[in-house]
Short mmCIF file of C-alpha atoms in Angstrom, two decimals:
data_model
loop_
_atom_site.label_atom_id
_atom_site.label_comp_id
_atom_site.label_asym_id
_atom_site.label_seq_id
_atom_site.Cartn_x
_atom_site.Cartn_y
_atom_site.Cartn_z
CA UNK A 432 11.29 4.78 12.56
CA UNK A 433 14.59 6.49 11.94
CA UNK A 434 16.04 7.59 8.60
CA UNK A 435 19.67 8.10 7.59
CA UNK A 436 22.31 7.34 5.00
CA UNK A 437 24.19 8.74 2.03
CA UNK A 438 25.88 6.86 -0.82
CA UNK A 439 28.31 9.27 -2.50
CA UNK A 440 26.18 12.36 -3.02
CA UNK A 441 22.88 10.45 -3.30
CA UNK A 442 20.67 10.22 -0.24
CA UNK A 443 19.72 6.64 0.61
CA UNK A 444 16.10 6.06 1.64
CA UNK A 445 16.81 4.04 4.79
CA UNK A 446 14.48 3.55 7.74
CA UNK A 447 14.37 1.31 10.80
CA UNK A 448 11.52 0.85 13.23
CA UNK A 449 9.17 -1.43 15.08
CA UNK A 450 5.71 -2.78 14.33
CA UNK A 451 3.10 -4.87 16.12
CA UNK A 452 1.98 -8.11 14.41
CA UNK A 453 -1.75 -8.92 14.45
CA UNK A 454 -3.06 -12.46 13.82
CA UNK A 455 -6.60 -12.65 12.46
CA UNK A 456 -8.95 -14.44 10.09
CA UNK A 457 -10.36 -13.15 6.78
CA UNK A 458 -13.38 -11.61 8.56
CA UNK A 459 -11.11 -9.53 10.80
CA UNK A 460 -11.59 -11.58 14.00
CA UNK A 461 -8.29 -11.18 15.84
CA UNK A 462 -6.54 -13.48 18.28
CA UNK A 463 -5.20 -12.19 21.58
CA UNK A 464 -1.40 -12.14 21.53
CA UNK A 465 0.44 -12.04 24.86
CA UNK A 466 3.60 -11.17 22.92
CA UNK A 467 3.55 -9.26 19.62
CA UNK A 468 6.95 -7.90 18.61
CA UNK A 469 8.28 -6.79 15.25
CA UNK A 470 11.19 -4.80 13.84
CA UNK A 471 11.96 -3.69 10.29
CA UNK A 472 14.61 -2.20 8.04
CA UNK A 473 13.47 -0.45 4.84
CA UNK A 474 16.07 0.35 2.20
CA UNK A 475 14.52 2.03 -0.82
CA UNK A 476 11.51 -0.13 -1.74
CA UNK A 477 12.89 -3.28 -0.06
CA UNK A 478 11.62 -4.22 3.40
CA UNK A 479 13.05 -6.81 5.79
CA UNK A 480 11.02 -7.53 8.95
CA UNK A 481 11.26 -9.77 11.96
CA UNK A 482 8.32 -10.94 14.05
CA UNK A 483 7.81 -12.82 17.30
CA UNK A 484 4.36 -13.58 18.70
CA UNK A 485 2.67 -15.78 21.28
CA UNK A 486 -1.06 -16.39 21.00
CA UNK A 487 -2.92 -16.61 24.31
CA UNK A 488 -6.51 -16.78 22.99
CA UNK A 489 -7.96 -17.68 19.60
CA UNK A 490 -11.11 -15.67 20.38
CA UNK A 491 -13.64 -15.99 17.52
CA UNK A 492 -11.17 -16.69 14.67
CA UNK A 493 -12.57 -19.14 12.09
CA UNK A 494 -12.18 -20.01 8.44
CA UNK A 495 -9.69 -21.33 5.94
CA UNK A 496 -7.03 -18.60 6.22
CA UNK A 497 -4.74 -17.35 8.99
CA UNK A 498 -3.52 -13.82 8.31
CA UNK A 499 -0.73 -11.78 9.81
CA UNK A 500 -1.75 -8.14 9.48
CA UNK A 501 -0.63 -4.68 10.52
CA UNK A 502 2.54 -4.91 8.43
CA UNK A 503 4.67 -1.75 8.63
CA UNK A 504 4.25 -0.89 4.91
CA UNK A 505 1.77 -1.76 2.15
CA UNK A 506 2.65 -4.50 -0.30
CA UNK A 507 1.90 -3.48 -3.93
CA UNK A 508 -0.04 -5.53 -6.46
CA UNK A 509 2.13 -7.50 -8.87
CA UNK A 510 5.07 -7.93 -6.48
CA UNK A 511 6.03 -11.00 -4.48
CA UNK A 512 7.81 -11.54 -1.22
CA UNK A 513 8.42 -14.32 1.22
CA UNK A 514 7.92 -14.97 4.87
CA UNK A 515 10.07 -17.41 6.79
CA UNK A 516 9.00 -19.23 9.93
CA UNK A 517 12.11 -19.91 11.99
CA UNK A 518 10.44 -21.36 15.09
CA UNK A 519 6.92 -22.45 15.91
CA UNK A 520 5.15 -24.67 18.43
CA UNK A 521 1.77 -25.40 19.95
CA UNK A 522 -0.03 -26.16 16.68
CA UNK A 523 -2.71 -28.87 16.58
CA UNK A 524 -1.69 -29.98 13.09
CA UNK A 525 1.59 -31.47 11.92
CA UNK A 526 3.24 -29.57 9.07
CA UNK A 527 6.58 -30.30 7.38
CA UNK A 528 7.07 -26.56 6.90
CA UNK A 529 5.27 -23.24 7.37
CA UNK A 530 5.76 -19.99 5.44
CA UNK A 531 3.98 -16.69 4.81
CA UNK A 532 2.58 -16.04 1.32
CA UNK A 533 3.26 -12.47 0.22
CA UNK A 534 1.88 -12.06 -3.28
CA UNK A 535 -1.28 -11.21 -5.11
CA UNK A 536 -3.13 -8.08 -6.02
CA UNK A 537 -3.52 -5.43 -3.38
CA UNK A 538 -2.67 -7.39 -0.26
CA UNK A 539 -1.92 -4.13 1.48
CA UNK A 540 -0.68 -4.86 4.97
CA UNK A 541 -1.62 -8.52 5.37
CA UNK A 542 -0.08 -11.89 4.46
CA UNK A 543 -1.34 -15.50 4.53
CA UNK A 544 0.07 -18.50 6.43
CA UNK A 545 0.86 -21.50 4.22
CA UNK A 546 2.16 -25.02 4.85
CA UNK A 547 3.11 -28.28 3.20
CA UNK A 548 0.15 -30.10 1.67
CA UNK A 549 1.60 -33.44 2.80
CA UNK A 550 4.82 -34.63 4.36
CA UNK A 551 7.65 -34.76 1.85
CA UNK A 552 5.95 -32.60 -0.81
CA UNK A 553 6.58 -29.08 -2.05
CA UNK A 554 2.87 -28.45 -2.64
CA UNK A 555 1.56 -25.46 -0.70
CA UNK A 556 -1.81 -25.10 1.04
CA UNK A 557 -3.26 -22.26 3.08
CA UNK A 558 -3.36 -23.05 6.79
CA UNK A 559 -6.93 -23.09 8.15
CA UNK A 560 -7.71 -21.70 11.58
CA UNK A 561 -9.24 -25.00 12.67
CA UNK A 562 -7.92 -27.57 13.49
CA UNK A 563 -4.47 -25.91 13.30
CA UNK A 564 -4.94 -23.27 15.99
CA UNK A 565 -6.36 -23.50 19.50
CA UNK A 566 -4.98 -20.32 21.07
CA UNK A 567 -1.70 -21.57 22.48
CA UNK A 568 0.72 -21.08 19.57
CA UNK A 569 4.10 -19.35 19.22
CA UNK A 570 5.87 -18.22 16.07
CA UNK A 571 8.88 -16.20 15.07
CA UNK A 572 10.62 -15.51 11.79
CA UNK A 573 11.36 -12.98 9.09
CA UNK A 574 9.68 -11.37 6.10
CA UNK A 575 11.08 -9.91 2.87
CA UNK A 576 8.99 -7.92 0.42
CA UNK A 577 8.85 -4.80 -1.71
CA UNK A 578 6.77 -1.84 -0.60
CA UNK A 579 4.36 0.38 -2.55
#
């Protein structure tokens, strides 16, 4: 990434760069992504990221959690963030909304995909690999969180 910036006589910790999203399950089994693009801006301890990925093969992903990993900076314990899903398609399940859960102790460089528990509710559930994913999904959006 690149660093620059001064506010008055105080140097501003500012960095921009790119990163490569990785979609996997809790066991570390990763999907094949035909597109995996990400950019970020870090200002002090605040990080804003964008992501855009297309899954071409689910491979051996299983389980009750879908994780986006390989984030550009670690997420500290005791801090929260949010992940927006602007566009998505190809999913086998119907969700009213999708979001990324960025909280918890020591998540490091991974976040969890969440969705509406039922149409018209605010209740959140973690998105399971099956039946939601088959290996033909697309997603893009943005992330906001504090870094370690």
